[in-house]
Amino acid sequence: MIEHLQDKIFTTISEIADKHQQACYVIGGYVRDLLLKRPSKDIDIVVVGSGIELAGRVAKKTGKNTHLSVFKNFGTAQVKTPVYEIEFVGARKESYQRDSRKPVVEDGTLEDDQNRRDFTINALAICLNKDHYGELIDPFNGLTDLKNQVIRTPLNPDITFSDDPLRMMRAVRFAAQLGFYIEVNTFEAIGRNKERINIISKERVADELNKIILSPKPSVGFILLEKSGLLKLIFPELDDLRGVETKDGVGHKDNFYHTIAVLDNLSEHSDNLWLRWSALLHDVGKTRTKRFDKKLGWTFHNHEFTGMKMLPDIFKKMKLPMNEKMKYTQKMVLLHMRPIVLSEEEITDSAVRRLLFDAGDDIDDLMLLCEADITSKNREKVKRYKGNFQIVRRKLKEIEEKDRIRNFQPPVKGDEIMQLFNLPACSLVGEIKMKIKDAILDGIIPNEYDAAYKYMINIAAEMGISPTTK
Ligand code: CTP
């Protein structure tokens, strides 16, 4: 390990710890990521003794570009250098009470500290003291688990998960992020302890969920969440999409598996968290809109509208941001059927302009989502859809270049209409504006002021309104 610990920061910590006879180790995620060759800037140091004292000494030595924060209540301190964020903590022994995540903490040995960690791959420690510099301390065969890509708790998993139920989400997250397997006993323990997830704050659960969503193949995480029973507890609306119903010999697809396939498809093309959330939620309205019709079979009419309406409650409950990120997600969910419907009909300029107008700057994201939504196993069908999408994309480009609809602002403003026709703020003004907008989107007039002005005078006359003469 020595070659990995060449950075000056490690030798500095080592010298200071030796001078004060403190045993000290790099531990946890940094060691795991080092061995996996995933560079990380977050270093955790565990000290047998006071972490705060060692942090203070290190900060003093590393000088003026370093910032020290001490959290006395937690017995930890953080040293921020221009490159690293280093967390110092005294080795501890912890025990938990059943109804809380807050542990009772006592000073402990390195072994105690490793025992209380979540997974064997996160319990690896490297000694920083000179005599054993670079020595790996691996009491639970974490290195073997790392090689075999296994997630396993160091102790009885029922204890590890009951102590801190967030770890059940972390197990799934690491499986998705690293492409690892959850060892069978560990996985079964998640099933047994799942209800304890309810004592974890929604924010922390959402944090882990976001990491799962941002992983290379998020379906891995969602299948594990579903199979362990966690999904029903943390995200029931997604769990509700599961299952296939058959009537008169006609079935529909399993909307849960379809949804996570869409999310995987999208993830190959975009790292945008909220576009990924949109993929996850695009069909969420299907549970409430599902009907069986003798002629049409299964239908989900207006599921995009119902889904869009469900989002504020879901976001609020899951403590997701109720801001422009939610609005963006709502827009994606609402519009996700438009390009596909468009591609199935004759693609008129007017329909393309309306799509551009409604999607605005998010049109490219919407197209990515719609293409990801094609999960059919029928090759011919997929080929046809993809071909049609290419036509839609080409048309979008042509029309955008010609008509600049993407950030369309009506060329004649409401104030001007009110002044010209001496109207108060009323529905007539809105009606005139709407007619001008429709005329532009339908290609009756170009997206220009003069044409819009002339058109406005004409339609106002038809409505019996004429400009006031000054
Ligand atoms: N840890 C734990 N139980 C938790 C959280 C953390 O045992 N619920 C331990 C693990 O040893 C972990 C270390 O604390 O490696 C640091 O935690 P954290 O920084 O949250 O996670 P990392 O493992 O470093 O991974 P990431 O940075 O990807 O979250």
PDB file of N, CA, C and O in Angstrom, residues 219 252-269 279-280 282-283 286 336-337 340 344 368-386 389:
ATOM      1  N   SER A 219     -31.086   0.078 -12.664  1.00  0.00           N
ATOM      2  CA  SER A 219     -32.060  -1.012 -12.460  1.00  0.00           C
ATOM      3  C   SER A 219     -31.533  -2.027 -11.448  1.00  0.00           C
ATOM      4  O   SER A 219     -32.315  -2.628 -10.706  1.00  0.00           O
ATOM      5  N   HIS A 252     -50.936  -6.763 -20.017  1.00  0.00           N
ATOM      6  CA  HIS A 252     -50.183  -5.536 -20.335  1.00  0.00           C
ATOM      7  C   HIS A 252     -48.773  -5.729 -19.815  1.00  0.00           C
ATOM      8  O   HIS A 252     -48.517  -6.658 -19.043  1.00  0.00           O
ATOM      9  N   LYS A 253     -47.857  -4.840 -20.200  1.00  0.00           N
ATOM     10  CA  LYS A 253     -46.489  -5.054 -19.727  1.00  0.00           C
ATOM     11  C   LYS A 253     -46.378  -4.680 -18.247  1.00  0.00           C
ATOM     12  O   LYS A 253     -47.206  -3.923 -17.733  1.00  0.00           O
ATOM     13  N   ASP A 254     -45.349  -5.218 -17.587  1.00  0.00           N
ATOM     14  CA  ASP A 254     -45.101  -4.869 -16.196  1.00  0.00           C
ATOM     15  C   ASP A 254     -44.467  -3.477 -16.182  1.00  0.00           C
ATOM     16  O   ASP A 254     -43.335  -3.291 -16.655  1.00  0.00           O
ATOM     17  N   ASN A 255     -45.217  -2.526 -15.667  1.00  0.00           N
ATOM     18  CA  ASN A 255     -44.755  -1.134 -15.786  1.00  0.00           C
ATOM     19  C   ASN A 255     -43.568  -0.798 -14.883  1.00  0.00           C
ATOM     20  O   ASN A 255     -42.859   0.165 -15.134  1.00  0.00           O
ATOM     21  N   PHE A 256     -43.355  -1.605 -13.848  1.00  0.00           N
ATOM     22  CA  PHE A 256     -42.164  -1.387 -13.015  1.00  0.00           C
ATOM     23  C   PHE A 256     -40.909  -1.769 -13.801  1.00  0.00           C
ATOM     24  O   PHE A 256     -39.959  -0.986 -13.901  1.00  0.00           O
ATOM     25  N   TYR A 257     -40.939  -2.960 -14.392  1.00  0.00           N
ATOM     26  CA  TYR A 257     -39.752  -3.389 -15.136  1.00  0.00           C
ATOM     27  C   TYR A 257     -39.536  -2.541 -16.386  1.00  0.00           C
ATOM     28  O   TYR A 257     -38.403  -2.268 -16.768  1.00  0.00           O
ATOM     29  N   HIS A 258     -40.633  -2.104 -16.987  1.00  0.00           N
ATOM     30  CA  HIS A 258     -40.505  -1.190 -18.130  1.00  0.00           C
ATOM     31  C   HIS A 258     -39.821   0.109 -17.667  1.00  0.00           C
ATOM     32  O   HIS A 258     -38.875   0.588 -18.284  1.00  0.00           O
ATOM     33  N   THR A 259     -40.290   0.644 -16.538  1.00  0.00           N
ATOM     34  CA  THR A 259     -39.757   1.915 -16.036  1.00  0.00           C
ATOM     35  C   THR A 259     -38.256   1.832 -15.780  1.00  0.00           C
ATOM     36  O   THR A 259     -37.501   2.720 -16.190  1.00  0.00           O
ATOM     37  N   ILE A 260     -37.815   0.766 -15.127  1.00  0.00           N
ATOM     38  CA  ILE A 260     -36.381   0.716 -14.826  1.00  0.00           C
ATOM     39  C   ILE A 260     -35.555   0.424 -16.080  1.00  0.00           C
ATOM     40  O   ILE A 260     -34.396   0.817 -16.157  1.00  0.00           O
ATOM     41  N   ALA A 261     -36.179  -0.206 -17.077  1.00  0.00           N
ATOM     42  CA  ALA A 261     -35.460  -0.389 -18.354  1.00  0.00           C
ATOM     43  C   ALA A 261     -35.293   0.976 -19.040  1.00  0.00           C
ATOM     44  O   ALA A 261     -34.238   1.268 -19.616  1.00  0.00           O
ATOM     45  N   VAL A 262     -36.325   1.816 -18.940  1.00  0.00           N
ATOM     46  CA  VAL A 262     -36.244   3.164 -19.524  1.00  0.00           C
ATOM     47  C   VAL A 262     -35.142   3.953 -18.819  1.00  0.00           C
ATOM     48  O   VAL A 262     -34.329   4.641 -19.446  1.00  0.00           O
ATOM     49  N   LEU A 263     -35.106   3.821 -17.492  1.00  0.00           N
ATOM     50  CA  LEU A 263     -34.075   4.532 -16.724  1.00  0.00           C
ATOM     51  C   LEU A 263     -32.670   4.066 -17.138  1.00  0.00           C
ATOM     52  O   LEU A 263     -31.758   4.889 -17.311  1.00  0.00           O
ATOM     53  N   ASP A 264     -32.489   2.776 -17.317  1.00  0.00           N
ATOM     54  CA  ASP A 264     -31.183   2.272 -17.781  1.00  0.00           C
ATOM     55  C   ASP A 264     -30.841   2.827 -19.168  1.00  0.00           C
ATOM     56  O   ASP A 264     -29.722   3.276 -19.403  1.00  0.00           O
ATOM     57  N   ASN A 265     -31.817   2.762 -20.074  1.00  0.00           N
ATOM     58  CA  ASN A 265     -31.576   3.285 -21.439  1.00  0.00           C
ATOM     59  C   ASN A 265     -31.140   4.739 -21.379  1.00  0.00           C
ATOM     60  O   ASN A 265     -30.172   5.138 -22.016  1.00  0.00           O
ATOM     61  N   LEU A 266     -31.882   5.516 -20.597  1.00  0.00           N
ATOM     62  CA  LEU A 266     -31.574   6.946 -20.512  1.00  0.00           C
ATOM     63  C   LEU A 266     -30.188   7.174 -19.915  1.00  0.00           C
ATOM     64  O   LEU A 266     -29.437   8.048 -20.354  1.00  0.00           O
ATOM     65  N   SER A 267     -29.860   6.341 -18.898  1.00  0.00           N
ATOM     66  CA  SER A 267     -28.601   6.539 -18.182  1.00  0.00           C
ATOM     67  C   SER A 267     -27.382   6.334 -19.087  1.00  0.00           C
ATOM     68  O   SER A 267     -26.294   6.785 -18.761  1.00  0.00           O
ATOM     69  N   GLU A 268     -27.590   5.643 -20.206  1.00  0.00           N
ATOM     70  CA  GLU A 268     -26.474   5.503 -21.155  1.00  0.00           C
ATOM     71  C   GLU A 268     -26.191   6.820 -21.869  1.00  0.00           C
ATOM     72  O   GLU A 268     -25.136   6.998 -22.449  1.00  0.00           O
ATOM     73  N   HIS A 269     -27.146   7.742 -21.812  1.00  0.00           N
ATOM     74  CA  HIS A 269     -26.981   8.992 -22.564  1.00  0.00           C
ATOM     75  C   HIS A 269     -26.959  10.254 -21.712  1.00  0.00           C
ATOM     76  O   HIS A 269     -26.635  11.327 -22.217  1.00  0.00           O
ATOM     77  N   ALA A 279     -37.442   9.824 -15.896  1.00  0.00           N
ATOM     78  CA  ALA A 279     -37.595   8.486 -16.465  1.00  0.00           C
ATOM     79  C   ALA A 279     -38.260   7.564 -15.435  1.00  0.00           C
ATOM     80  O   ALA A 279     -39.155   6.779 -15.746  1.00  0.00           O
ATOM     81  N   LEU A 280     -37.850   7.718 -14.184  1.00  0.00           N
ATOM     82  CA  LEU A 280     -38.379   6.869 -13.123  1.00  0.00           C
ATOM     83  C   LEU A 280     -39.868   7.144 -12.877  1.00  0.00           C
ATOM     84  O   LEU A 280     -40.611   6.272 -12.445  1.00  0.00           O
ATOM     85  N   HIS A 282     -41.990   8.629 -15.241  1.00  0.00           N
ATOM     86  CA  HIS A 282     -42.754   8.984 -16.448  1.00  0.00           C
ATOM     87  C   HIS A 282     -44.091   8.249 -16.541  1.00  0.00           C
ATOM     88  O   HIS A 282     -45.057   8.796 -17.035  1.00  0.00           O
ATOM     89  N   ASP A 283     -44.147   7.018 -16.020  1.00  0.00           N
ATOM     90  CA  ASP A 283     -45.396   6.251 -16.113  1.00  0.00           C
ATOM     91  C   ASP A 283     -46.092   6.104 -14.762  1.00  0.00           C
ATOM     92  O   ASP A 283     -46.961   5.237 -14.615  1.00  0.00           O
ATOM     93  N   LYS A 286     -49.776   5.522 -14.376  1.00  0.00           N
ATOM     94  CA  LYS A 286     -50.454   4.381 -15.012  1.00  0.00           C
ATOM     95  C   LYS A 286     -51.309   3.562 -14.040  1.00  0.00           C
ATOM     96  O   LYS A 286     -52.323   3.002 -14.435  1.00  0.00           O
ATOM     97  N   HIS A 336     -44.027  13.481 -22.056  1.00  0.00           N
ATOM     98  CA  HIS A 336     -43.229  12.342 -22.548  1.00  0.00           C
ATOM     99  C   HIS A 336     -43.880  11.560 -23.687  1.00  0.00           C
ATOM    100  O   HIS A 336     -43.209  10.828 -24.398  1.00  0.00           O
ATOM    101  N   MET A 337     -45.187  11.713 -23.885  1.00  0.00           N
ATOM    102  CA  MET A 337     -45.842  10.987 -24.979  1.00  0.00           C
ATOM    103  C   MET A 337     -45.841  11.783 -26.291  1.00  0.00           C
ATOM    104  O   MET A 337     -46.125  11.222 -27.347  1.00  0.00           O
ATOM    105  N   ILE A 340     -43.600  10.754 -29.360  1.00  0.00           N
ATOM    106  CA  ILE A 340     -43.939   9.431 -29.911  1.00  0.00           C
ATOM    107  C   ILE A 340     -45.250   9.516 -30.681  1.00  0.00           C
ATOM    108  O   ILE A 340     -45.383   8.962 -31.767  1.00  0.00           O
ATOM    109  N   GLU A 344     -45.839   9.028 -34.877  1.00  0.00           N
ATOM    110  CA  GLU A 344     -46.732   8.010 -35.437  1.00  0.00           C
ATOM    111  C   GLU A 344     -47.672   8.596 -36.483  1.00  0.00           C
ATOM    112  O   GLU A 344     -48.271   7.891 -37.272  1.00  0.00           O
ATOM    113  N   LEU A 368     -34.440  12.702 -25.522  1.00  0.00           N
ATOM    114  CA  LEU A 368     -33.663  11.595 -24.926  1.00  0.00           C
ATOM    115  C   LEU A 368     -34.584  10.661 -24.141  1.00  0.00           C
ATOM    116  O   LEU A 368     -34.489   9.433 -24.239  1.00  0.00           O
ATOM    117  N   LEU A 369     -35.493  11.274 -23.365  1.00  0.00           N
ATOM    118  CA  LEU A 369     -36.418  10.474 -22.563  1.00  0.00           C
ATOM    119  C   LEU A 369     -37.304   9.618 -23.468  1.00  0.00           C
ATOM    120  O   LEU A 369     -37.526   8.433 -23.209  1.00  0.00           O
ATOM    121  N   CYS A 370     -37.809  10.229 -24.527  1.00  0.00           N
ATOM    122  CA  CYS A 370     -38.729   9.493 -25.403  1.00  0.00           C
ATOM    123  C   CYS A 370     -38.034   8.349 -26.117  1.00  0.00           C
ATOM    124  O   CYS A 370     -38.623   7.280 -26.293  1.00  0.00           O
ATOM    125  N   GLU A 371     -36.803   8.576 -26.513  1.00  0.00           N
ATOM    126  CA  GLU A 371     -36.090   7.487 -27.179  1.00  0.00           C
ATOM    127  C   GLU A 371     -35.793   6.359 -26.192  1.00  0.00           C
ATOM    128  O   GLU A 371     -35.857   5.188 -26.542  1.00  0.00           O
ATOM    129  N   ALA A 372     -35.508   6.751 -24.951  1.00  0.00           N
ATOM    130  CA  ALA A 372     -35.252   5.733 -23.916  1.00  0.00           C
ATOM    131  C   ALA A 372     -36.515   4.929 -23.621  1.00  0.00           C
ATOM    132  O   ALA A 372     -36.448   3.785 -23.161  1.00  0.00           O
ATOM    133  N   ASP A 373     -37.673   5.528 -23.892  1.00  0.00           N
ATOM    134  CA  ASP A 373     -38.963   4.898 -23.587  1.00  0.00           C
ATOM    135  C   ASP A 373     -39.286   3.730 -24.530  1.00  0.00           C
ATOM    136  O   ASP A 373     -40.221   2.973 -24.303  1.00  0.00           O
ATOM    137  N   ILE A 374     -38.490   3.579 -25.570  1.00  0.00           N
ATOM    138  CA  ILE A 374     -38.745   2.476 -26.506  1.00  0.00           C
ATOM    139  C   ILE A 374     -38.073   1.218 -25.954  1.00  0.00           C
ATOM    140  O   ILE A 374     -36.854   1.071 -26.012  1.00  0.00           O
ATOM    141  N   THR A 375     -38.862   0.335 -25.370  1.00  0.00           N
ATOM    142  CA  THR A 375     -38.274  -0.874 -24.770  1.00  0.00           C
ATOM    143  C   THR A 375     -38.834  -2.134 -25.410  1.00  0.00           C
ATOM    144  O   THR A 375     -38.657  -3.230 -24.880  1.00  0.00           O
ATOM    145  N   SER A 376     -39.533  -1.962 -26.526  1.00  0.00           N
ATOM    146  CA  SER A 376     -40.162  -3.116 -27.176  1.00  0.00           C
ATOM    147  C   SER A 376     -39.116  -4.168 -27.560  1.00  0.00           C
ATOM    148  O   SER A 376     -37.972  -3.840 -27.884  1.00  0.00           O
ATOM    149  N   LYS A 377     -39.528  -5.433 -27.502  1.00  0.00           N
ATOM    150  CA  LYS A 377     -38.615  -6.515 -27.903  1.00  0.00           C
ATOM    151  C   LYS A 377     -38.747  -6.763 -29.413  1.00  0.00           C
ATOM    152  O   LYS A 377     -37.985  -7.519 -29.989  1.00  0.00           O
ATOM    153  N   ASN A 378     -39.785  -6.169 -29.993  1.00  0.00           N
ATOM    154  CA  ASN A 378     -40.045  -6.344 -31.415  1.00  0.00           C
ATOM    155  C   ASN A 378     -39.100  -5.454 -32.234  1.00  0.00           C
ATOM    156  O   ASN A 378     -39.232  -4.232 -32.254  1.00  0.00           O
ATOM    157  N   ARG A 379     -38.151  -6.105 -32.907  1.00  0.00           N
ATOM    158  CA  ARG A 379     -37.102  -5.348 -33.598  1.00  0.00           C
ATOM    159  C   ARG A 379     -37.637  -4.417 -34.665  1.00  0.00           C
ATOM    160  O   ARG A 379     -37.154  -3.310 -34.847  1.00  0.00           O
ATOM    161  N   GLU A 380     -38.635  -4.919 -35.397  1.00  0.00           N
ATOM    162  CA  GLU A 380     -39.220  -4.122 -36.485  1.00  0.00           C
ATOM    163  C   GLU A 380     -39.804  -2.827 -35.933  1.00  0.00           C
ATOM    164  O   GLU A 380     -39.614  -1.744 -36.465  1.00  0.00           O
ATOM    165  N   LYS A 381     -40.532  -3.007 -34.810  1.00  0.00           N
ATOM    166  CA  LYS A 381     -41.199  -1.861 -34.170  1.00  0.00           C
ATOM    167  C   LYS A 381     -40.149  -0.835 -33.731  1.00  0.00           C
ATOM    168  O   LYS A 381     -40.291   0.365 -33.959  1.00  0.00           O
ATOM    169  N   VAL A 382     -39.079  -1.344 -33.092  1.00  0.00           N
ATOM    170  CA  VAL A 382     -38.031  -0.462 -32.592  1.00  0.00           C
ATOM    171  C   VAL A 382     -37.401   0.307 -33.752  1.00  0.00           C
ATOM    172  O   VAL A 382     -37.179   1.510 -33.682  1.00  0.00           O
ATOM    173  N   LYS A 383     -37.158  -0.422 -34.846  1.00  0.00           N
ATOM    174  CA  LYS A 383     -36.535   0.202 -36.014  1.00  0.00           C
ATOM    175  C   LYS A 383     -37.437   1.321 -36.550  1.00  0.00           C
ATOM    176  O   LYS A 383     -36.969   2.409 -36.889  1.00  0.00           O
ATOM    177  N   ARG A 384     -38.737   1.019 -36.595  1.00  0.00           N
ATOM    178  CA  ARG A 384     -39.677   2.016 -37.120  1.00  0.00           C
ATOM    179  C   ARG A 384     -39.695   3.268 -36.229  1.00  0.00           C
ATOM    180  O   ARG A 384     -39.576   4.388 -36.705  1.00  0.00           O
ATOM    181  N   TYR A 385     -39.804   3.031 -34.915  1.00  0.00           N
ATOM    182  CA  TYR A 385     -39.822   4.168 -33.981  1.00  0.00           C
ATOM    183  C   TYR A 385     -38.555   5.007 -34.119  1.00  0.00           C
ATOM    184  O   TYR A 385     -38.600   6.221 -34.177  1.00  0.00           O
ATOM    185  N   LYS A 386     -37.428   4.317 -34.157  1.00  0.00           N
ATOM    186  CA  LYS A 386     -36.151   5.051 -34.198  1.00  0.00           C
ATOM    187  C   LYS A 386     -36.056   5.882 -35.473  1.00  0.00           C
ATOM    188  O   LYS A 386     -35.576   7.013 -35.457  1.00  0.00           O
ATOM    189  N   PHE A 389     -38.248   8.858 -35.119  1.00  0.00           N
ATOM    190  CA  PHE A 389     -37.637   9.852 -34.224  1.00  0.00           C
ATOM    191  C   PHE A 389     -36.574  10.670 -34.947  1.00  0.00           C
ATOM    192  O   PHE A 389     -36.409  11.850 -34.688  1.00  0.00           O
TER     193      PHE A 389
END
